[in-house]
Amino acid sequence: MKIILGVGGGIAAYKSAELARLLMQQGHQVQAVMTEAAQRFVTPMTFAALTGRKVLTDLFAIENAIDHIGTAQENDLLVVAPATADVLAKLAHGLAGDFLSTLYLAFTGPVLLAPAMNVNMWQHPATRENVETLKRRGNRVIEPGSGYLACGMTGPGRMAEPEEIADAIEREARQHRDLEGETVLVTAGPTQEPLDPVRYISNRSSGKMGYALAEAAAARGARVVLISGPVHLAAPHGVEVIGVRTAVEMRERVFENLEPASIVIKAAAVGDFHLSKVPDQKRKKTAARLSLELDPTPDILAELGRKKGDRLLVGFAAETENLRQEARRKLESKNCDMVVGNLVGGADVGFESDENEVVLALSTGETLALERASKREIADRIFDEILKLRLSLHATHEA
Ligand code: PMT
């Protein structure tokens, strides 16, 4: 794999030299990029000698005129180690005043960050917010270890060891573009079912889980079509987003875009009931009580289950109790290959939050639990399991 190793200005820069050595030993091509501050701790000569390549340091050197664009396009992975408080802040806020931060903006592949700094700097709300922003964007953070720091304090802030960072890179390399050539269709967000021109019934889905799945699939090389209910999220990089409002519209767009899809994931929280005939005018408050007769919306997942062909079909189950049983029941009743069950109703996982904790009911009969993690990490774990499941289904089919 072609890796950019961004080195920030911290004492841990010396550990990055060891990381560069390990990555070269593992057969990767490494392009080092150093900030000005990094060069005060370790010289570019060290990285040039270890990687066999000129180190990129100066955005304004004539010979580097547009190198940040070329370097971004030619490489598969960007690792920043150490990611200092200053580097994290620049990346989180999209500043582009030096080679590394400009390269980060031009780079469209996966990003791994290995922070290193003093414990108070790591725990400062400014750094916490920057780290959260970067995680939400899909950047992976290799959490710093806890222990004695160069500043004399003890606590979290010590950069992960080079071996641990190299392991994370190996995991990334295994996933690298393993969905190339596939089309993944994802649905996300809530639906809004109108009651009149100004009122509607909806639910708490923010779309974060579905958008994380779309982003993960795109980062792994898939063409991704994301059919999204109304949410306040930016379109993930490289993903085709089709906006819908109601369950009926979602059904239409899903079946219009189904043909090329090899994997379909229904993470949307589709409204179960709607008014079949919506009045043209706003309802007047004339009576003390309003009764509405609602009809069921089309069950898109069940219809997909009947028409899925060779596609791998993944449903979600949002439950407030009996998660495992409900996930398995939906898997069977809707003819899915996998149902991802998540508990909703609490405040910190499921709806709206940045994290989730799920069980996967598989058509092989197994049920797996995925520990609490960011929705982006859960999304990658789901794709890991989808790919394993597909292999095992093919093997069973051929036996
Ligand atoms: O969006 P977030 O805030 O990140 O929250 C994520 C989430 C909790 C919404 C998500 O992880 C999730 O669980 N989505 C499914 C929610 C849901 O509608 O669950 P359900 O048990 O009601 O539906 C089961 C499955 O049938 C789902 O795949 C759903 O998309 C599908 N369905 C439901 C009704 C319907 N009319 N058509 C459908 O296709």
XYZ file of C-alpha atoms and ligand atoms in Angstrom:
438
model
C 0.000 0.000 0.000
C 1.121 3.588 -0.635
C 1.098 5.439 2.659
C 1.624 9.111 3.491
C 3.175 9.455 6.941
C 2.461 12.946 8.275
C 4.716 13.888 11.168
C 3.656 16.653 13.580
C 5.936 18.607 15.916
C 6.074 16.662 19.166
C 8.638 14.628 21.025
C 6.844 11.472 19.776
C 8.187 12.317 16.288
C 11.142 10.077 17.141
C 8.714 7.113 17.454
C 7.448 7.887 13.941
C 10.885 7.108 12.584
C 10.446 3.592 13.999
C 6.919 3.476 12.491
C 8.383 4.401 9.072
C 10.912 1.574 9.445
C 8.214 -0.966 10.376
C 5.983 0.051 7.452
C 8.880 -0.244 4.983
C 9.693 -3.664 6.443
C 6.071 -4.725 5.872
C 6.443 -3.851 2.181
C 4.531 -0.550 2.076
C 5.695 2.501 0.168
C 6.026 5.422 2.599
C 6.010 9.117 1.728
C 6.914 11.224 4.773
C 5.513 14.739 5.141
C 6.845 16.827 8.040
C 5.519 20.030 9.546
C 7.968 22.800 10.330
C 7.686 21.999 14.046
C 8.352 18.280 13.419
C 11.694 19.189 11.835
C 12.774 20.737 15.150
C 12.530 17.304 16.788
C 13.799 15.007 14.014
C 15.479 15.946 10.747
C 13.934 15.121 7.348
C 17.165 13.234 6.664
C 16.079 10.515 9.141
C 12.811 9.863 7.275
C 14.437 10.201 3.845
C 17.001 7.550 4.826
C 14.317 5.208 6.227
C 11.821 5.571 3.354
C 14.195 6.088 0.430
C 12.180 9.159 -0.624
C 12.547 12.895 -0.443
C 10.562 14.212 2.513
C 7.879 16.794 1.705
C 8.096 19.775 4.018
C 7.527 23.049 2.213
C 4.301 23.917 0.412
C 5.968 26.920 -1.172
C 9.138 25.300 -2.522
C 9.074 25.723 -6.318
C 9.672 22.026 -6.962
C 6.683 21.186 -4.703
C 4.335 23.609 -6.545
C 1.341 21.247 -6.780
C 2.841 18.228 -5.029
C 0.160 18.228 -2.341
C -2.440 17.364 -5.018
C -0.284 14.740 -6.749
C 0.723 13.176 -3.427
C -2.945 13.066 -2.333
C -3.989 11.337 -5.552
C -1.158 8.803 -5.673
C -1.448 7.442 -2.137
C -3.911 5.057 -0.490
C -3.751 6.021 3.178
C -2.804 9.052 5.262
C -1.386 8.410 8.736
C -0.553 11.342 11.005
C 1.758 10.382 13.864
C 2.230 12.243 16.064
C -0.978 14.196 15.550
C -0.290 17.120 17.878
C -2.977 19.432 19.293
C -1.987 21.998 16.650
C -2.224 19.509 13.763
C -5.608 18.168 15.013
C -6.967 21.724 15.233
C -5.772 22.566 11.712
C -7.284 19.392 10.262
C -10.573 19.773 12.151
C -10.993 23.347 10.946
C -9.802 22.823 7.392
C -6.856 25.240 7.580
C -4.470 24.867 4.680
C -1.335 26.835 5.494
C 1.294 24.092 5.290
C 2.013 20.967 3.307
C 0.359 18.484 5.694
C -2.895 20.380 6.286
C -3.288 21.182 2.567
C -2.599 17.595 1.627
C -5.238 16.449 4.165
C -7.896 18.531 2.366
C -6.907 17.175 -1.038
C -6.800 13.560 0.164
C -9.954 11.436 -0.304
C -8.808 8.087 1.165
C -8.843 6.784 4.749
C -7.092 8.806 7.458
C -5.560 7.425 10.687
C -4.545 9.841 13.432
C -2.248 8.954 16.340
C -2.500 11.859 18.792
C 0.306 12.728 21.213
C 0.412 15.614 23.671
C 0.393 16.664 27.302
C -2.513 15.252 29.346
C -4.164 18.652 29.953
C -3.902 19.533 26.271
C -5.483 16.159 25.372
C -8.324 16.691 27.834
C -8.946 20.344 26.946
C -12.453 20.897 25.513
C -10.938 22.453 22.367
C -8.964 19.275 21.621
C -11.912 17.028 22.588
C -14.141 18.915 20.120
C -11.531 18.725 17.367
C -11.113 14.979 17.905
C -14.900 14.469 17.831
C -15.172 16.491 14.610
C -12.462 14.384 12.969
C -14.057 11.123 14.152
C -17.469 12.203 12.870
C -15.828 12.864 9.528
C -14.730 9.237 9.447
C -11.065 9.739 10.412
C -9.811 6.941 12.667
C -8.192 7.947 15.921
C -5.686 5.557 17.471
C -6.233 6.533 21.080
C -3.124 7.661 22.984
C -1.910 5.512 25.840
C -1.793 6.511 29.462
C 1.437 6.760 31.416
C 4.442 8.940 32.139
C 4.662 11.770 29.595
C 7.760 13.646 28.454
C 6.396 16.791 30.190
C 6.725 14.984 33.548
C 2.959 14.482 34.033
C 1.161 11.147 34.103
C -2.098 10.411 32.247
C -3.466 9.951 28.728
C -1.562 11.650 25.907
C 1.302 9.297 25.070
C 1.289 8.355 21.381
C 0.373 4.711 20.706
C 3.431 2.534 20.173
C 4.666 2.198 16.551
C 3.709 -1.531 16.541
C 0.122 -0.671 17.526
C -0.110 1.981 14.802
C 1.392 -0.455 12.262
C -1.279 -3.041 13.278
C -4.053 -0.495 12.722
C -2.536 0.232 9.307
C -2.463 -3.492 8.482
C -6.169 -3.760 9.371
C -6.858 -0.785 7.122
C -4.789 -2.385 4.337
C -6.872 -5.574 4.541
C -10.099 -3.609 4.149
C -8.549 -1.393 1.539
C -10.942 -1.186 -1.418
C -12.464 -4.599 -0.787
C -15.784 -3.291 -2.181
C -14.244 -2.095 -5.457
C -16.554 -2.841 -8.409
C -19.671 -3.204 -6.212
C -22.693 -0.948 -5.942
C -24.034 -0.555 -2.416
C -27.519 0.852 -1.876
C -28.090 2.342 1.587
C -31.195 3.968 3.045
C -30.877 6.369 5.972
C -32.778 8.779 8.160
C -36.433 9.074 9.062
C -39.422 9.483 6.781
C -41.978 12.248 7.223
C -45.575 11.171 6.695
C -47.743 14.270 6.153
C -51.035 14.815 7.989
C -51.781 18.027 6.081
C -49.577 20.551 4.209
C -47.866 21.702 7.446
C -47.893 18.726 9.836
C -46.295 15.322 9.670
C -45.489 12.180 11.688
C -41.799 11.297 11.921
C -39.250 9.756 14.304
C -35.930 10.499 15.996
C -33.587 9.064 13.350
C -30.749 11.503 12.577
C -29.416 9.488 9.624
C -25.980 9.138 11.272
C -25.909 5.324 11.146
C -26.920 5.146 7.474
C -24.532 7.948 6.473
C -21.684 6.179 8.312
C -22.451 3.006 6.335
C -22.463 4.945 3.046
C -19.174 6.633 3.930
C -17.524 3.340 4.910
C -18.655 1.632 1.686
C -17.323 4.528 -0.423
C -13.983 4.488 1.425
C -13.745 0.756 0.624
C -14.135 1.458 -3.097
C -17.864 0.864 -3.715
C -20.135 3.017 -5.810
C -22.683 4.092 -3.224
C -26.262 5.271 -3.686
C -27.698 6.697 -0.466
C -31.450 7.181 -0.323
C -32.017 9.538 2.535
C -34.992 10.863 4.433
C -34.817 14.484 5.679
C -31.640 14.880 7.800
C -29.132 17.613 8.648
C -25.993 15.817 7.478
C -23.544 16.625 4.698
C -23.353 14.170 1.797
C -20.470 11.747 2.436
C -17.540 12.178 0.074
C -18.066 10.432 -3.273
C -21.595 9.212 -2.431
C -24.651 9.816 -4.643
C -27.428 11.058 -2.329
C -31.084 10.897 -3.358
C -33.359 12.800 -0.988
C -36.875 11.542 -0.214
C -39.548 12.483 2.275
C -42.119 9.713 2.647
C -42.026 5.913 2.825
C -43.781 5.739 -0.553
C -41.097 7.954 -2.158
C -38.354 5.912 -0.488
C -39.824 2.711 -1.901
C -39.937 4.205 -5.422
C -36.316 5.415 -5.322
C -35.086 2.111 -3.834
C -36.608 0.035 -6.619
C -35.493 2.518 -9.324
C -31.888 2.136 -8.107
C -31.917 -1.540 -7.168
C -30.694 -3.131 -10.391
C -26.886 -2.580 -10.121
C -26.751 -3.061 -6.328
C -24.981 -6.142 -4.963
C -25.520 -5.119 -1.316
C -28.631 -3.371 0.024
C -28.709 -1.960 3.555
C -31.937 -0.572 5.014
C -30.797 1.561 7.931
C -33.642 4.073 7.486
C -36.299 4.383 10.160
C -39.271 4.186 7.806
C -42.618 5.342 9.151
C -44.924 2.343 9.595
C -48.202 4.247 9.130
C -49.400 7.140 6.985
C -52.514 8.917 5.817
C -53.351 7.494 2.404
C -55.182 10.678 1.451
C -53.547 13.876 2.721
C -55.890 16.922 2.798
C -54.864 19.860 0.555
C -55.532 22.432 3.266
C -54.265 22.793 6.842
C -56.537 21.084 9.397
C -58.431 23.612 11.499
C -58.573 23.250 15.260
C -62.356 22.994 15.372
C -62.894 20.054 17.731
C -61.340 19.189 21.109
C -60.174 15.826 19.850
C -58.788 14.669 16.520
C -58.937 11.049 15.431
C -56.989 9.945 12.392
C -57.209 6.651 10.613
C -53.760 5.629 9.380
C -52.903 2.925 6.878
C -49.697 0.876 6.846
C -46.903 2.172 4.600
C -45.332 -0.224 2.093
C -42.859 -2.535 3.861
C -39.840 -1.863 1.628
C -37.571 -4.380 3.350
C -40.117 -7.200 3.070
C -40.574 -6.450 -0.652
C -36.780 -6.380 -1.113
C -36.654 -9.765 0.620
C -39.074 -11.189 -1.936
C -37.191 -9.676 -4.910
C -33.586 -9.791 -3.727
C -32.117 -12.243 -6.280
C -28.363 -12.673 -5.660
C -28.094 -9.490 -3.618
C -27.053 -9.482 -0.003
C -29.857 -7.868 1.995
C -29.279 -6.228 5.370
C -32.112 -4.864 7.490
C -32.001 -2.974 10.767
C -34.167 -3.541 13.818
C -34.718 -0.652 16.218
C -36.041 -2.167 19.438
C -36.664 -1.124 23.007
C -36.544 -4.730 24.341
C -35.832 -8.371 23.314
C -33.208 -7.218 20.831
C -31.793 -10.608 19.817
C -35.179 -12.304 19.392
C -36.605 -9.379 17.411
C -33.540 -9.150 15.146
C -33.816 -12.879 14.383
C -37.588 -12.687 13.873
C -37.159 -9.827 11.344
C -34.313 -11.688 9.606
C -36.612 -14.638 8.966
C -39.883 -12.827 8.282
C -38.272 -10.396 5.801
C -35.894 -12.895 4.141
C -32.761 -10.900 5.002
C -29.170 -12.190 5.134
C -28.362 -10.023 8.137
C -30.362 -7.916 10.559
C -28.527 -5.350 12.660
C -30.392 -4.934 15.927
C -29.916 -1.842 18.028
C -31.582 -0.759 21.231
C -33.297 2.591 20.942
C -35.011 4.646 23.583
C -31.891 5.441 25.650
C -29.899 8.625 25.185
C -26.391 7.486 24.300
C -26.717 4.805 21.598
C -29.168 4.105 18.768
C -31.097 7.179 17.609
C -29.231 10.499 17.215
C -26.026 9.638 19.094
C -22.581 9.321 17.469
C -22.152 5.813 18.900
C -23.986 2.548 18.605
C -23.897 -0.940 20.114
C -25.494 -3.656 18.018
C -26.149 -7.363 17.564
C -25.958 -8.963 14.141
C -28.412 -11.777 13.412
C -27.030 -13.753 10.454
C -28.800 -16.132 8.084
C -26.207 -18.781 9.027
C -27.949 -18.978 12.430
C -25.179 -17.121 14.281
C -25.713 -13.968 16.328
C -22.745 -11.646 16.951
C -22.528 -8.743 19.372
C -20.501 -5.662 18.384
C -19.271 -3.616 21.320
C -20.130 0.033 21.644
C -18.132 2.166 19.187
C -18.577 5.166 16.901
C -21.189 4.609 14.182
C -18.389 4.862 11.607
C -16.474 2.024 13.289
C -19.653 -0.043 13.634
C -20.251 0.563 9.906
C -16.845 -0.915 9.042
C -17.447 -3.905 11.318
C -20.793 -4.487 9.573
C -19.055 -4.514 6.163
C -16.377 -6.903 7.502
C -19.177 -9.273 8.573
C -21.131 -8.807 5.316
C -18.083 -9.875 3.304
C -17.438 -12.894 5.564
C -21.103 -13.875 5.409
C -21.152 -13.678 1.619
C -18.109 -15.963 1.404
C -19.683 -18.489 3.735
C -23.038 -18.392 1.859
C -21.202 -18.976 -1.459
C -19.239 -21.844 0.063
C -22.466 -23.473 1.366
C -24.162 -22.941 -1.985
C -21.313 -24.616 -3.897
C -20.936 -27.562 -1.474
O -30.398 7.547 12.203
P -29.695 7.408 13.540
O -30.056 8.525 14.498
O -28.214 7.222 13.382
O -30.231 6.077 14.253
C -29.974 4.845 13.666
C -31.218 3.950 13.653
C -31.584 3.599 15.084
C -32.395 4.640 12.952
C -30.832 2.677 12.827
O -29.704 2.107 13.386
C -32.001 1.677 12.757
O -32.218 0.862 13.645
N -32.791 1.742 11.649
C -34.008 0.953 11.470
C -35.118 1.591 12.232
C -36.427 0.886 11.984
O -37.262 1.398 11.284
O -36.528 -0.294 12.528
P -37.854 -1.224 12.354
O -37.623 -2.319 13.298
O -39.088 -0.406 12.497
O -37.782 -1.710 10.851
C -37.099 -2.911 10.505
C -36.514 -2.798 9.118
O -37.579 -2.664 8.158
C -35.590 -1.617 8.901
O -34.513 -2.061 8.100
C -36.453 -0.612 8.137
O -35.662 0.194 7.263
C -37.376 -1.540 7.358
N -38.709 -0.980 7.059
C -39.560 -0.660 8.071
C -40.829 -0.191 7.766
C -41.205 -0.034 6.408
N -42.391 0.419 6.086
N -40.339 -0.353 5.443
C -39.092 -0.825 5.744
O -38.298 -1.102 4.846
